[in-house]
Every structure is written in structure tokens, then in C-alpha cells.
PDB file of C-alpha atoms and ligand atoms in Angstrom:
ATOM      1  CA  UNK U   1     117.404 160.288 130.324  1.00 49.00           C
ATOM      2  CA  UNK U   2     118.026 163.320 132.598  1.00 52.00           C
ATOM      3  CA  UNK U   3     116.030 162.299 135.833  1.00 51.00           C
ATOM      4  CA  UNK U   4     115.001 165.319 138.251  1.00 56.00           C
ATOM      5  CA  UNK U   5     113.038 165.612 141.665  1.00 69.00           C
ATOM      6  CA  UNK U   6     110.046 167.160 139.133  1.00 86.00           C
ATOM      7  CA  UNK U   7     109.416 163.617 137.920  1.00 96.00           C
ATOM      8  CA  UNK U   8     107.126 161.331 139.675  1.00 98.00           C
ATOM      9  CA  UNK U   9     107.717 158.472 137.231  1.00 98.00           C
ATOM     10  CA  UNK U  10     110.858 158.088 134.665  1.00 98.00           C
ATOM     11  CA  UNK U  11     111.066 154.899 131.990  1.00 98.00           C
ATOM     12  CA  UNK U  12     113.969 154.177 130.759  1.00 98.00           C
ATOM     13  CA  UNK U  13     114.171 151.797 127.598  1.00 98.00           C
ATOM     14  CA  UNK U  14     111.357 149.850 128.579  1.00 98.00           C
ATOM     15  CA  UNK U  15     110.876 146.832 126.799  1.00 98.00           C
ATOM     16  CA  UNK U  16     107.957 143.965 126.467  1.00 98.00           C
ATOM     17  CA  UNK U  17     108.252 140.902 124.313  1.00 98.00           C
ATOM     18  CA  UNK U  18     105.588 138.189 124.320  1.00 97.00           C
ATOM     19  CA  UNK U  19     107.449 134.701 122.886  1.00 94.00           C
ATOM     20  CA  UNK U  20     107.809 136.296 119.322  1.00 91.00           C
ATOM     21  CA  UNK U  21     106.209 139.158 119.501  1.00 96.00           C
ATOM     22  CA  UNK U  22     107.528 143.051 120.889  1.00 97.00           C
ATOM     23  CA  UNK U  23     104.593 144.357 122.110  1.00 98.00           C
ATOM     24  CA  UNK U  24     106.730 147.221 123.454  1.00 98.00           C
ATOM     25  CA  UNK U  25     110.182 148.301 122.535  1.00 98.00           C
ATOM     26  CA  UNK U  26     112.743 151.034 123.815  1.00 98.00           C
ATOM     27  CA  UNK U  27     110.578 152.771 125.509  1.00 98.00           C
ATOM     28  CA  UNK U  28     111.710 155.326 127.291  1.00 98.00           C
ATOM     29  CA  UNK U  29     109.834 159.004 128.696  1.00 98.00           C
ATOM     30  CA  UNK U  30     109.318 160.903 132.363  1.00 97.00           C
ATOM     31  CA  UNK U  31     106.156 162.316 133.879  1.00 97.00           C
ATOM     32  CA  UNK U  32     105.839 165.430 135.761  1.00 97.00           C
ATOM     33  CA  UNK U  33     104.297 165.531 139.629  1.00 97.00           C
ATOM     34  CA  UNK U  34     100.780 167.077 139.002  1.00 97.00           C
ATOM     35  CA  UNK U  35     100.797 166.477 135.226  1.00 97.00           C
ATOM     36  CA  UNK U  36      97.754 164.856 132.910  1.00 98.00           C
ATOM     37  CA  UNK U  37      99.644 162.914 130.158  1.00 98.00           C
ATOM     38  CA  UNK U  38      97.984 160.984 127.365  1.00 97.00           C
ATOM     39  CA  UNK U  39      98.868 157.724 126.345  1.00 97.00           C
ATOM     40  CA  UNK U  40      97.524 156.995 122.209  1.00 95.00           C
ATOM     41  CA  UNK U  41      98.011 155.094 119.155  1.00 94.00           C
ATOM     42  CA  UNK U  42      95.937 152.630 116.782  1.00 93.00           C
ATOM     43  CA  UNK U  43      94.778 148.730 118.432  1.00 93.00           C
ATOM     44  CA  UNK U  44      97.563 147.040 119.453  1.00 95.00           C
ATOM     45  CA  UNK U  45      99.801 149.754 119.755  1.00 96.00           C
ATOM     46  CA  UNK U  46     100.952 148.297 123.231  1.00 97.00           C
ATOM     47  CA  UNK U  47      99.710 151.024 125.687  1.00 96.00           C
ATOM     48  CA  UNK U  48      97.960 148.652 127.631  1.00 95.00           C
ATOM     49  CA  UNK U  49     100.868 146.266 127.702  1.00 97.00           C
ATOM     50  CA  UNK U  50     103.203 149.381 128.718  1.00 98.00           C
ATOM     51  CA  UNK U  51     100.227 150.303 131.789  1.00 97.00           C
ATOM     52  CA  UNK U  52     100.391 146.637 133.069  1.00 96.00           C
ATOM     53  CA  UNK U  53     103.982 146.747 133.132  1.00 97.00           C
ATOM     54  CA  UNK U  54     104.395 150.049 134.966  1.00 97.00           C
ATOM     55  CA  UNK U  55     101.807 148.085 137.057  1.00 96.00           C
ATOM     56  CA  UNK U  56     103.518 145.208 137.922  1.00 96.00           C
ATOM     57  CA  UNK U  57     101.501 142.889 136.217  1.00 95.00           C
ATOM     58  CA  UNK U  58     104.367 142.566 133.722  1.00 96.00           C
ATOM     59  CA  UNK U  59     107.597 141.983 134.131  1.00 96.00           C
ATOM     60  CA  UNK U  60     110.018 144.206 131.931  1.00 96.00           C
ATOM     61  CA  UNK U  61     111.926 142.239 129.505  1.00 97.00           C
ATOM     62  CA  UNK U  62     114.090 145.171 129.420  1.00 97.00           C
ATOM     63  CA  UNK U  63     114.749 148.331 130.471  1.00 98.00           C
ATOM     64  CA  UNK U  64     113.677 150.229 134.504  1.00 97.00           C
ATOM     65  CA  UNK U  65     110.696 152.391 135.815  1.00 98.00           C
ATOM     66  CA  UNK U  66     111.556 154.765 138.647  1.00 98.00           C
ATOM     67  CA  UNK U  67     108.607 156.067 140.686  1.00 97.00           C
ATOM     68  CA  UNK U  68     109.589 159.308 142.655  1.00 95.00           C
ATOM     69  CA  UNK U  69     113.371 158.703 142.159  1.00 94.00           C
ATOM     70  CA  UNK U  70     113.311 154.792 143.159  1.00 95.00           C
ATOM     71  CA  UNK U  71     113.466 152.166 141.333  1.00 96.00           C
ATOM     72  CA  UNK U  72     110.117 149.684 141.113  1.00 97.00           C
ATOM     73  CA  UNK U  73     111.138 147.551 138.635  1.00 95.00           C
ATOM     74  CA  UNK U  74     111.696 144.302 141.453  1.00 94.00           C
ATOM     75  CA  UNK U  75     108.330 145.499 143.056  1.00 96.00           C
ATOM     76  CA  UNK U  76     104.743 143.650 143.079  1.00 95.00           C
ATOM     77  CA  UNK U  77     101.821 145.425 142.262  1.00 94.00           C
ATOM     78  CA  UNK U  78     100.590 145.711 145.719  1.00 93.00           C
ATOM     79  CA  UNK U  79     104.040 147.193 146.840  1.00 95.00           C
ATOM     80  CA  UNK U  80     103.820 149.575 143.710  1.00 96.00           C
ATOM     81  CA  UNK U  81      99.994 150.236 144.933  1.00 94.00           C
ATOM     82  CA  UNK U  82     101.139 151.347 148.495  1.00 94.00           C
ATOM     83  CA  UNK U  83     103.619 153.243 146.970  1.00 95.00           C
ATOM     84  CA  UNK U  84     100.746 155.246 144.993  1.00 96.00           C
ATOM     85  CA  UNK U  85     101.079 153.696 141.769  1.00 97.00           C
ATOM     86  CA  UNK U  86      97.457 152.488 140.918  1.00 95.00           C
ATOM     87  CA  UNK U  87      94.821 152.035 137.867  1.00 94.00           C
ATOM     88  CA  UNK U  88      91.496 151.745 138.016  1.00 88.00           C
ATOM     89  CA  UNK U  89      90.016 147.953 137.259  1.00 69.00           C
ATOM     90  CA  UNK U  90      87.578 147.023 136.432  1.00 67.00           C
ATOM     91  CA  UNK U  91      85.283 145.107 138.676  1.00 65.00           C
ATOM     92  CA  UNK U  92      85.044 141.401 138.097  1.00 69.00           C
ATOM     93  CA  UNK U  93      82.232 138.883 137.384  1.00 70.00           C
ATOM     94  CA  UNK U  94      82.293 137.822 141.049  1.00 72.00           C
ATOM     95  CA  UNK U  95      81.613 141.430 142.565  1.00 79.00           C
ATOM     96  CA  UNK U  96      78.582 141.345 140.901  1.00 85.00           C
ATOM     97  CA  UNK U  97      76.862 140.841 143.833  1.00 90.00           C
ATOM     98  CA  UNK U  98      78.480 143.695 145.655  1.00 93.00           C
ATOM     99  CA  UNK U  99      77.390 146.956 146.341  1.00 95.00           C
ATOM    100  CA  UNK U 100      79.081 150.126 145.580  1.00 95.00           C
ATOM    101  CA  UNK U 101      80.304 150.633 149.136  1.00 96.00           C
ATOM    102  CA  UNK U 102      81.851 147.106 149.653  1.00 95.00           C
ATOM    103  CA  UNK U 103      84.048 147.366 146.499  1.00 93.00           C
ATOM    104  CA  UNK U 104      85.434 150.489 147.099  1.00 94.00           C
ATOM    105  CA  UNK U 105      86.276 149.243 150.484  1.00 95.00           C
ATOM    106  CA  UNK U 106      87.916 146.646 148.185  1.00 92.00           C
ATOM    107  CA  UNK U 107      90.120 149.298 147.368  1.00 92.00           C
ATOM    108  CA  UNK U 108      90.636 150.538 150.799  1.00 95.00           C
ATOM    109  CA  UNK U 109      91.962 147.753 152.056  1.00 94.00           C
ATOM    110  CA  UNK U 110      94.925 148.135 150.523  1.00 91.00           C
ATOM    111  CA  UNK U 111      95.598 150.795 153.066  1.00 91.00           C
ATOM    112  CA  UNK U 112      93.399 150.288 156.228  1.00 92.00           C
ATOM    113  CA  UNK U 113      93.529 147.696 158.387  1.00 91.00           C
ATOM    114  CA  UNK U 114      90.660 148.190 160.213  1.00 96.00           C
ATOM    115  CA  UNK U 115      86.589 147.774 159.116  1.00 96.00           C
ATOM    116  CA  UNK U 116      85.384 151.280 159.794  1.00 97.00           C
ATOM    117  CA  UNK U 117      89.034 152.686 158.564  1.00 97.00           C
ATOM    118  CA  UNK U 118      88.134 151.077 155.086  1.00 97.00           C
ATOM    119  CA  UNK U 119      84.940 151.802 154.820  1.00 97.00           C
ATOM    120  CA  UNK U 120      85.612 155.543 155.834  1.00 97.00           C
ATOM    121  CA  UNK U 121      87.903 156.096 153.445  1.00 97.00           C
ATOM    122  CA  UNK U 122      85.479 154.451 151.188  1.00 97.00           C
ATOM    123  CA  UNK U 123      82.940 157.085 152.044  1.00 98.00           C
ATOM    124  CA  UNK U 124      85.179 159.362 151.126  1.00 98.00           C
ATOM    125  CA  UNK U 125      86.417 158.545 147.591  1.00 97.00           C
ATOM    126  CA  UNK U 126      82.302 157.468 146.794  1.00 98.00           C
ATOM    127  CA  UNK U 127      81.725 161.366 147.556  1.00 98.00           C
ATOM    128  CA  UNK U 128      84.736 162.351 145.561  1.00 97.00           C
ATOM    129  CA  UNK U 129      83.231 161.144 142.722  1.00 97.00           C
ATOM    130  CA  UNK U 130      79.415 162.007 143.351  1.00 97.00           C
ATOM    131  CA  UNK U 131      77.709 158.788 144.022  1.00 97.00           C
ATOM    132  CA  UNK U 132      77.262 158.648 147.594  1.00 97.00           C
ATOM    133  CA  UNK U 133      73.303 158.323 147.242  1.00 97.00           C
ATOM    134  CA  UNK U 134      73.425 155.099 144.870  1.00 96.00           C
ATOM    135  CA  UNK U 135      76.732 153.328 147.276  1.00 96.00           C
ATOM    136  CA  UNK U 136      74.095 150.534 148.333  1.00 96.00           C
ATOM    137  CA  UNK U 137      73.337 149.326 144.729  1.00 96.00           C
ATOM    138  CA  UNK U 138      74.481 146.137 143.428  1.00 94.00           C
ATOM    139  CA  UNK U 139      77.377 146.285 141.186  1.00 88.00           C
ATOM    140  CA  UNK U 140      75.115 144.198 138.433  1.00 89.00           C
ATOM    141  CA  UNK U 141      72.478 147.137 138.836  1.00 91.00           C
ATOM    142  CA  UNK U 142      74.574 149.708 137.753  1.00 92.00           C
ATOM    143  CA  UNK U 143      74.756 151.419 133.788  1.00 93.00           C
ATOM    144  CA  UNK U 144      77.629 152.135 132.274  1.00 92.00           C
ATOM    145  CA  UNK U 145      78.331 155.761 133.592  1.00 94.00           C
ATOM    146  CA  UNK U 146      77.885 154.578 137.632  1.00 94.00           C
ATOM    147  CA  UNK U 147      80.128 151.266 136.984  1.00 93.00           C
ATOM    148  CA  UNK U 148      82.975 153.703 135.703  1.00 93.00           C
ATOM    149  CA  UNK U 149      82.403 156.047 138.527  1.00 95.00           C
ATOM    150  CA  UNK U 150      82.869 153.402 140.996  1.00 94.00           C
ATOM    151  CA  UNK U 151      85.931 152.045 139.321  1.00 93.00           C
ATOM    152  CA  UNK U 152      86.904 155.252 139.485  1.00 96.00           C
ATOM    153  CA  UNK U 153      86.155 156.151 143.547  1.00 96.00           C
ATOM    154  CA  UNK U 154      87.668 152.392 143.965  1.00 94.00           C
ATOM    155  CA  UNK U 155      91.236 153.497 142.425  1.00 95.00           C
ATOM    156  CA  UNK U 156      91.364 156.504 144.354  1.00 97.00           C
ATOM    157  CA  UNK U 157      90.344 154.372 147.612  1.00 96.00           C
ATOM    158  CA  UNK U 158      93.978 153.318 147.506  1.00 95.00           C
ATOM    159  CA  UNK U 159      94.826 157.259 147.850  1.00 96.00           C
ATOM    160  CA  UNK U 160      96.926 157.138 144.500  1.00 97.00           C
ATOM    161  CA  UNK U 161      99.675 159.537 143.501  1.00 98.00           C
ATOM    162  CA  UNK U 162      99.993 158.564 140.055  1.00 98.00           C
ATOM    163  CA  UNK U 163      96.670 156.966 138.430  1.00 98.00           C
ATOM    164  CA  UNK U 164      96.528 155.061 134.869  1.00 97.00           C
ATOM    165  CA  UNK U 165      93.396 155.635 133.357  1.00 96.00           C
ATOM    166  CA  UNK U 166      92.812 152.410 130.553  1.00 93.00           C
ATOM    167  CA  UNK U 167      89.520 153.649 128.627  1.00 93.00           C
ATOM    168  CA  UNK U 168      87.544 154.688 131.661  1.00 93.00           C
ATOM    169  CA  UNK U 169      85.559 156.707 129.120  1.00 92.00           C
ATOM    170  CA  UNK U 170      84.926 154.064 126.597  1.00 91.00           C
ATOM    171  CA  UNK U 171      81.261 153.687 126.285  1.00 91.00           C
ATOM    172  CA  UNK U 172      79.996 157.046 128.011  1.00 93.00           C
ATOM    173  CA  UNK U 173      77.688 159.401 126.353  1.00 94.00           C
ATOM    174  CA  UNK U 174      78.824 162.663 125.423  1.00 93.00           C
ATOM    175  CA  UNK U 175      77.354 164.732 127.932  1.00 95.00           C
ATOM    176  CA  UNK U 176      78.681 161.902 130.733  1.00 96.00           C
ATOM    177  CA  UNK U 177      82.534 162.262 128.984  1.00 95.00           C
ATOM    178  CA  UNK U 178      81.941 166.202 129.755  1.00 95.00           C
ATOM    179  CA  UNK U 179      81.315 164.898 133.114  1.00 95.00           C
ATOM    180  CA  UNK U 180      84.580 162.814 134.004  1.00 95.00           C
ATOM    181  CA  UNK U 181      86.303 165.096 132.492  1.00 96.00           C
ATOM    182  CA  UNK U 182      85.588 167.881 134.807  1.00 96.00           C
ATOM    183  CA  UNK U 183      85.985 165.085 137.405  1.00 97.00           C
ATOM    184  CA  UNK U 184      89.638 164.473 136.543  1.00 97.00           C
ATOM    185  CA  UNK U 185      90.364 168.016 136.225  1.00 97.00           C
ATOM    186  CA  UNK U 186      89.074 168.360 139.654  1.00 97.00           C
ATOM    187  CA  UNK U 187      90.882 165.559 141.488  1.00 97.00           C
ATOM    188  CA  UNK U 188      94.020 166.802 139.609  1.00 98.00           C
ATOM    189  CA  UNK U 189      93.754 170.082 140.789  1.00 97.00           C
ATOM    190  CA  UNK U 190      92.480 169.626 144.002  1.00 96.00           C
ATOM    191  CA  UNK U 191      94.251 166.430 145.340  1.00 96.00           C
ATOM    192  CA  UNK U 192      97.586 166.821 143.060  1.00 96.00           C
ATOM    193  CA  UNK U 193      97.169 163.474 141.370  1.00 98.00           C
ATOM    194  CA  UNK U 194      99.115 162.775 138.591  1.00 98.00           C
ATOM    195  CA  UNK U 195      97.484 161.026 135.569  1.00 98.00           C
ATOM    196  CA  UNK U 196      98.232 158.770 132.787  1.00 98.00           C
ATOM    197  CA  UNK U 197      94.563 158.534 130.351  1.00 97.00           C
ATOM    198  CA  UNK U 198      95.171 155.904 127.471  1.00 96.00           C
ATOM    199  CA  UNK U 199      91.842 157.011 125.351  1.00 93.00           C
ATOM    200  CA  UNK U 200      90.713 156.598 121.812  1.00 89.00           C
ATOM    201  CA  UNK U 201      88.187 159.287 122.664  1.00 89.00           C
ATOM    202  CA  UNK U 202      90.179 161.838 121.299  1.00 88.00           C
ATOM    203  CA  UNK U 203      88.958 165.280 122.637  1.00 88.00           C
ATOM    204  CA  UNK U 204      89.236 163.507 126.117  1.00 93.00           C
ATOM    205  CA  UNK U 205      93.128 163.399 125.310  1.00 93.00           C
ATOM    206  CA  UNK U 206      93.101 167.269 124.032  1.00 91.00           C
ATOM    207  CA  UNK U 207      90.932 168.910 126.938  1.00 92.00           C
ATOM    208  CA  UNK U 208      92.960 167.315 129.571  1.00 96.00           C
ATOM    209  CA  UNK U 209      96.400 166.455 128.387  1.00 96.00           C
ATOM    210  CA  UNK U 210      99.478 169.006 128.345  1.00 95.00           C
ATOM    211  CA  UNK U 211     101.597 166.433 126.919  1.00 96.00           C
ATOM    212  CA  UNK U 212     100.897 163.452 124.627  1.00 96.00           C
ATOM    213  CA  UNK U 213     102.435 160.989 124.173  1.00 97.00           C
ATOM    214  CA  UNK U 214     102.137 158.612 120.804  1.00 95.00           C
ATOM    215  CA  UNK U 215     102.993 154.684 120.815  1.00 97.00           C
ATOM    216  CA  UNK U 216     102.746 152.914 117.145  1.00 95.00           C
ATOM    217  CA  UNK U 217     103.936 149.201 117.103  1.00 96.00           C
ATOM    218  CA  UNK U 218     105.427 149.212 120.334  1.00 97.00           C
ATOM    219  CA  UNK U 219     107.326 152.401 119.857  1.00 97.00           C
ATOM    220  CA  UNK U 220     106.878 155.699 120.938  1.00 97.00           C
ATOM    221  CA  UNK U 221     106.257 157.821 117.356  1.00 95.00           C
ATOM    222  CA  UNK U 222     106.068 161.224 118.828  1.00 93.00           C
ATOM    223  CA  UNK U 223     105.575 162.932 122.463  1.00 96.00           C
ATOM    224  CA  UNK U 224     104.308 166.902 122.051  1.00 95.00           C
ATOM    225  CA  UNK U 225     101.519 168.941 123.417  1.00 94.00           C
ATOM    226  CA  UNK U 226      98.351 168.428 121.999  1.00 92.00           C
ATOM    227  CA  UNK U 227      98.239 170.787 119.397  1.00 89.00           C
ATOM    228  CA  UNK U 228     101.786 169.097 118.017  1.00 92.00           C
ATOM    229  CA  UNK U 229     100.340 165.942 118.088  1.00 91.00           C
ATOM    230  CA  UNK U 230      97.142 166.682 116.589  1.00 87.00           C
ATOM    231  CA  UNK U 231      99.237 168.145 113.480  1.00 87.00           C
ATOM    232  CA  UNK U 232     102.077 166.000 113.060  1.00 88.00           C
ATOM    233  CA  UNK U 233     102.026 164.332 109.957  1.00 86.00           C
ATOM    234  CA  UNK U 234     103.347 160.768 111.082  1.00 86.00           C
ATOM    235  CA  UNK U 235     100.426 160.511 113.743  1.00 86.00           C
ATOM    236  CA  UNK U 236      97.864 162.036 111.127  1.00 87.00           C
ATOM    237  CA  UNK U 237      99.082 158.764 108.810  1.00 87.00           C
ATOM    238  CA  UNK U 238      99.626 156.659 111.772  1.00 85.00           C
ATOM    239  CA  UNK U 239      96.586 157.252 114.080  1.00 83.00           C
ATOM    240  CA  UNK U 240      94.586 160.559 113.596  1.00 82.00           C
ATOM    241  CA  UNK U 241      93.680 159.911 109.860  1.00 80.00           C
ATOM    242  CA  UNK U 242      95.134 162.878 107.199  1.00 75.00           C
ATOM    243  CA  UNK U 243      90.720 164.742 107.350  1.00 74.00           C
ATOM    244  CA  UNK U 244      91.638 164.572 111.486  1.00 77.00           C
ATOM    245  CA  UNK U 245      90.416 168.438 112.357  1.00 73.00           C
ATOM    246  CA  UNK U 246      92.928 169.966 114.684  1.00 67.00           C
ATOM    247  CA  UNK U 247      90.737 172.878 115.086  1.00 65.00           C
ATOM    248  CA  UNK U 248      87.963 170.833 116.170  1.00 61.00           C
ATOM    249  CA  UNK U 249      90.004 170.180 119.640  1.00 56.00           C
ATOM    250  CA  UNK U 250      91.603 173.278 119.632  1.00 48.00           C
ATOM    251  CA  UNK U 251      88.803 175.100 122.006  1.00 43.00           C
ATOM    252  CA  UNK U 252      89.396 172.011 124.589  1.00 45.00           C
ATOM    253  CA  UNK U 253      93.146 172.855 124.637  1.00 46.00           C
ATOM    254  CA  UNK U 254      93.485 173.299 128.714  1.00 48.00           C
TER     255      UNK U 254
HETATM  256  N1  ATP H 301      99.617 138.693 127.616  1.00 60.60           N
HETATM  257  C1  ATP H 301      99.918 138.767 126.313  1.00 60.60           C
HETATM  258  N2  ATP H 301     100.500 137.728 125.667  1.00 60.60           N
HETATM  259  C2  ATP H 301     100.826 137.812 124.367  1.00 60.60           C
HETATM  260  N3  ATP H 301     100.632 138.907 123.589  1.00 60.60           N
HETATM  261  C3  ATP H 301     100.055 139.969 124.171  1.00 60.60           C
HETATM  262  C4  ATP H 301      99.671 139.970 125.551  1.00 60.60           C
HETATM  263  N4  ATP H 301      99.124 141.172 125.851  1.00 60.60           N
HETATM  264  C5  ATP H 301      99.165 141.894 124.722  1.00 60.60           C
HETATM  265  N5  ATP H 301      99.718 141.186 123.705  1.00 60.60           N
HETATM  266  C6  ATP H 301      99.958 141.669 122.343  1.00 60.60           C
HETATM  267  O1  ATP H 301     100.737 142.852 122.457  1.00 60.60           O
HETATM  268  C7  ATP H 301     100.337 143.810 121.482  1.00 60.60           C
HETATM  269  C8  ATP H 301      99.951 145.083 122.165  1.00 60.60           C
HETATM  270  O2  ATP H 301      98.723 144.887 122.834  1.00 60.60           O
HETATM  271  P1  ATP H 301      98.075 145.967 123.801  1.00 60.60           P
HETATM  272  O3  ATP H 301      96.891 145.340 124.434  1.00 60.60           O
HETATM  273  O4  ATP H 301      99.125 146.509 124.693  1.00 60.60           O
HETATM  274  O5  ATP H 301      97.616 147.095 122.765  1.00 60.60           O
HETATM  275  P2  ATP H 301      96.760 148.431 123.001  1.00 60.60           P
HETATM  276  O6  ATP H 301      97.564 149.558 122.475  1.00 60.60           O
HETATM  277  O7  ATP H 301      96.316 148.499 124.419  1.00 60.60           O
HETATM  278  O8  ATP H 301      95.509 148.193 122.022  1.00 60.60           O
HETATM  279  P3  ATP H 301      93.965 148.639 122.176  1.00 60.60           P
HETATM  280  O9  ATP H 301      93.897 150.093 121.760  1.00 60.60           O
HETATM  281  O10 ATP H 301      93.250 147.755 121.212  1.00 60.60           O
HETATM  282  O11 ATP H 301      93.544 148.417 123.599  1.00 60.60           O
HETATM  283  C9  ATP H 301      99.207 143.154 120.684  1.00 60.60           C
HETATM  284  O12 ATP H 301      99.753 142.593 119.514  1.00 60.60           O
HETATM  285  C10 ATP H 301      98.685 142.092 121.627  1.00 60.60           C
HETATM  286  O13 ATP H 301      98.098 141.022 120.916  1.00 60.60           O
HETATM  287 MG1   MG H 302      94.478 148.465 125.350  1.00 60.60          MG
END
């Protein structure tokens, strides 16, 4: 695949087996600098396996991912994460007890060396995301909407250049959805980050995304811009379901 400066990430034949099973298989696309590109297909379509692998939570059974022209493949997530390659995460069990604040800093860290650095830059990603007034609540005190928000702030702690997005709006209200989404509009525009949004929540994919991209069993089915996608008959039979209303998205369409 033709490779050019314009590409902040290229795979090339990526592939993922698990003992007997190919969870992802020839996989092979690039992404833009400053582009939102969605990431969809049914349960166990292997997005999430192709995220940690970009990741470096995975190794590649086959196959090379090239981040700004170099080649990550060899690289540990924390190299890949200085680099600017980062996801959000969710927060385990045992941050429960933090506050907001202290597990951004979490994030941080994996840039400053220094206390006040972290927590600075902290500071800065809490207000990037509008919840500066609530950074002193407990992690276990938060709903829903706040927890994503500070998943969110904690990812972009690391000062990312390319950020995977794994459901972050799974579980949001609708009004709170129209909410993140103006959120990564904004920190795309503003900042330049480039984003990857795996989401079943479909209009999520259409407001933001100029460029889908459609895994089924491992494979990539079809890449297009929304509208494509939205009206291609293999996705419709694969995915969308054949009632699936293009039109409905239509007035998203960025
Ligand atoms: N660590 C693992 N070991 C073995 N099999 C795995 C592992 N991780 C994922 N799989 C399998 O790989 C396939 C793809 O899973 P994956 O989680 O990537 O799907 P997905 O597209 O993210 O699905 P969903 O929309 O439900 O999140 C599934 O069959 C899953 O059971
Ligand atoms: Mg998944």
C-alpha cells in the first residue's frame, strides 16, 4: 500500500490469530494526520483485537503498523504511548479510591517526570474536557458520563497524536453523546488529533467520521465515507440491517 508523509498510521496485512481462531486477517488500510475514522462491524468482528494490537498489547501474528512513516511493530505500548499512539482505558477496580485529578496524573506520568509537571498537565487535559470543578471526586463517586470524561482527559494527559476511542460512548444518554461529540470535534479541530472511534452507536460514527471503515469476521468488508457505508448492501446484510435509514444520519454527515 502506497505510504505518503499524509499518513500518520499505515497497516499493512495485519494479522491476529488466537490458537485456532483469526480474530483478524489481512488487514491492511492508512489514516490521514487530522482525520476522524470509524472503526465498525457486528460482536466479534475483531476491532478491539485490531486496537490492542496497534496498541501493543498484541503482538501481530502477521503483517506491520507504521506510525508517522516508522515502523512500531517491535515497540511496547509505553514506547508506542510516547510516541503519541494512545487509547483511552478504562480505569481499574483499584483506582476506585482515586480522585479525578490523581488518575489523570496517571496519565501524565507517562510524560512528566516531575509532581507539579504531572499534575499541571493534568489540570490541563481535566479543563479540556470540562470537569475541572468535580477533579477532587472519587473515581467510585462518579456516573457514567464523568467516568468517560475522565478516561477521556486521562488519554489526552499523555498529549496523544493519534487516539483510539473503544466505546467511550457506550452507555451515555443522548443528550450526553451530543456532548462528546462536540468534544471530539473540538479537540480534533483545535489540537489536530487524529482519531480512531470503534462505536456501535451509529450516528456517533456518521456525525464525526469522513471515512469508515467496516471489519466482518476479521476482515475488512468495505472502507467508504459514511454515506457509502451506510448504503452498501454487504454492510446493510452484514451489520446495518436491510430497514437501516441512511437518511436518518444523513443531517449528521460532517
Ligand atoms: N485474548 C484473546 N484470546 C482469544 N480470543 C480472543 C482474544 N481476544 C479476542 N478474542 C476473540 O477474537 C474475536 C474478535 O474479538 P474482538 O473483541 O476483537 O471483537 P469486537 O469486534 O471488538 O467485538 P465487540 O463489538 O463485541 O466488542 C472474538 O471471537 C473473540 O472471542
Ligand atoms: Mg470490542
Amino acid at each position: 500500500m502506497a505510504e505518503t508523509h499524509s499518513d500518520i498510521l499505515v497497516v499493512e496485512k495485519l494479522t491476529k490469530v488466537f490458537g485456532g481462531l483469526t480474530a483478524n486477517e489481512d488487514i491492511s488500510f492508512t489514516i490521514p494526520h487530522g482525520a476522524i475514522c470509524g472503526l465498525i462491524g457486528p460482536n466479534g468482528a475483531g476491532k478491539s483485537t485490531l486496537f490492542k494490537t496497534l496498541l501493543g498489547v498484541h503482538k501481530p501474528t502477521r503483517g506491520r503498523i507504521l506510525f508517522d512513516g516508522r515502523d512500531i511493530s517491535g515497540d511496547s505500548q509505553q514506547q508506542r504511548c510516547r510516541q503519541g499512539l494512545c487509547c483511552t482505558f478504562q480505569i481499574a477496580e483499584s483506582f476506585n479510591d482515586l480522585s479525578i485529578l490523581e488518575a489523570v496524573m496517571v496519565g501524565a506520568y507517562s510524560r512528566a517526570s516531575r509532581r507539579a509537571e504531572a499534575r499541571a498537565m493534568a489540570r490541563e487535559a481535566i479543563a479540556a474536557v470540562g470537569i475541572a470543578e468535580w477533579e477532587h471526586l472519587r473515581y467510585s463517586e462518579l456516573n457514567v458520563y464523568l467516568r468517560k470524561k475522565a478516561e477521556l482527559a486521562t488519554a489526552l494527559a499523555t498529549q496523544p497524536r493519534l487516539l483510539l476511542l473503544d466505546e467511550l460512548f457506550a452507555g451515555c444518554s443522548h443528550q450526553e453523546i451530543g456532548e462528546l461529540i462536540g468534544l471530539i470535534d473540538a479537540l480534533n479541530r483545535g489540537r489536530g488529533i487524529t482519531f480512531i472511534i470503534v462505536e456501535h452507536v451509529l450516528h456517533v460514527i456518521m456525525s464525526l467520521c469522513a471515512r469508515v471503515i467496516v471489519l466482518e469476521s476479521g476482515r475488512i468488508l468495505e472502507v467508504g465515507g459514511p454515506r457509502e457505508i451506510a448504503t452498501s448492501p454487504a454492510v446493510l446484510s452484514a451489520y446495518l440491517g436491510e430497514d437501516y435509514d441512511a437518511d436518518e444520519h444523513q443531517k449528521f454527515g460532517r
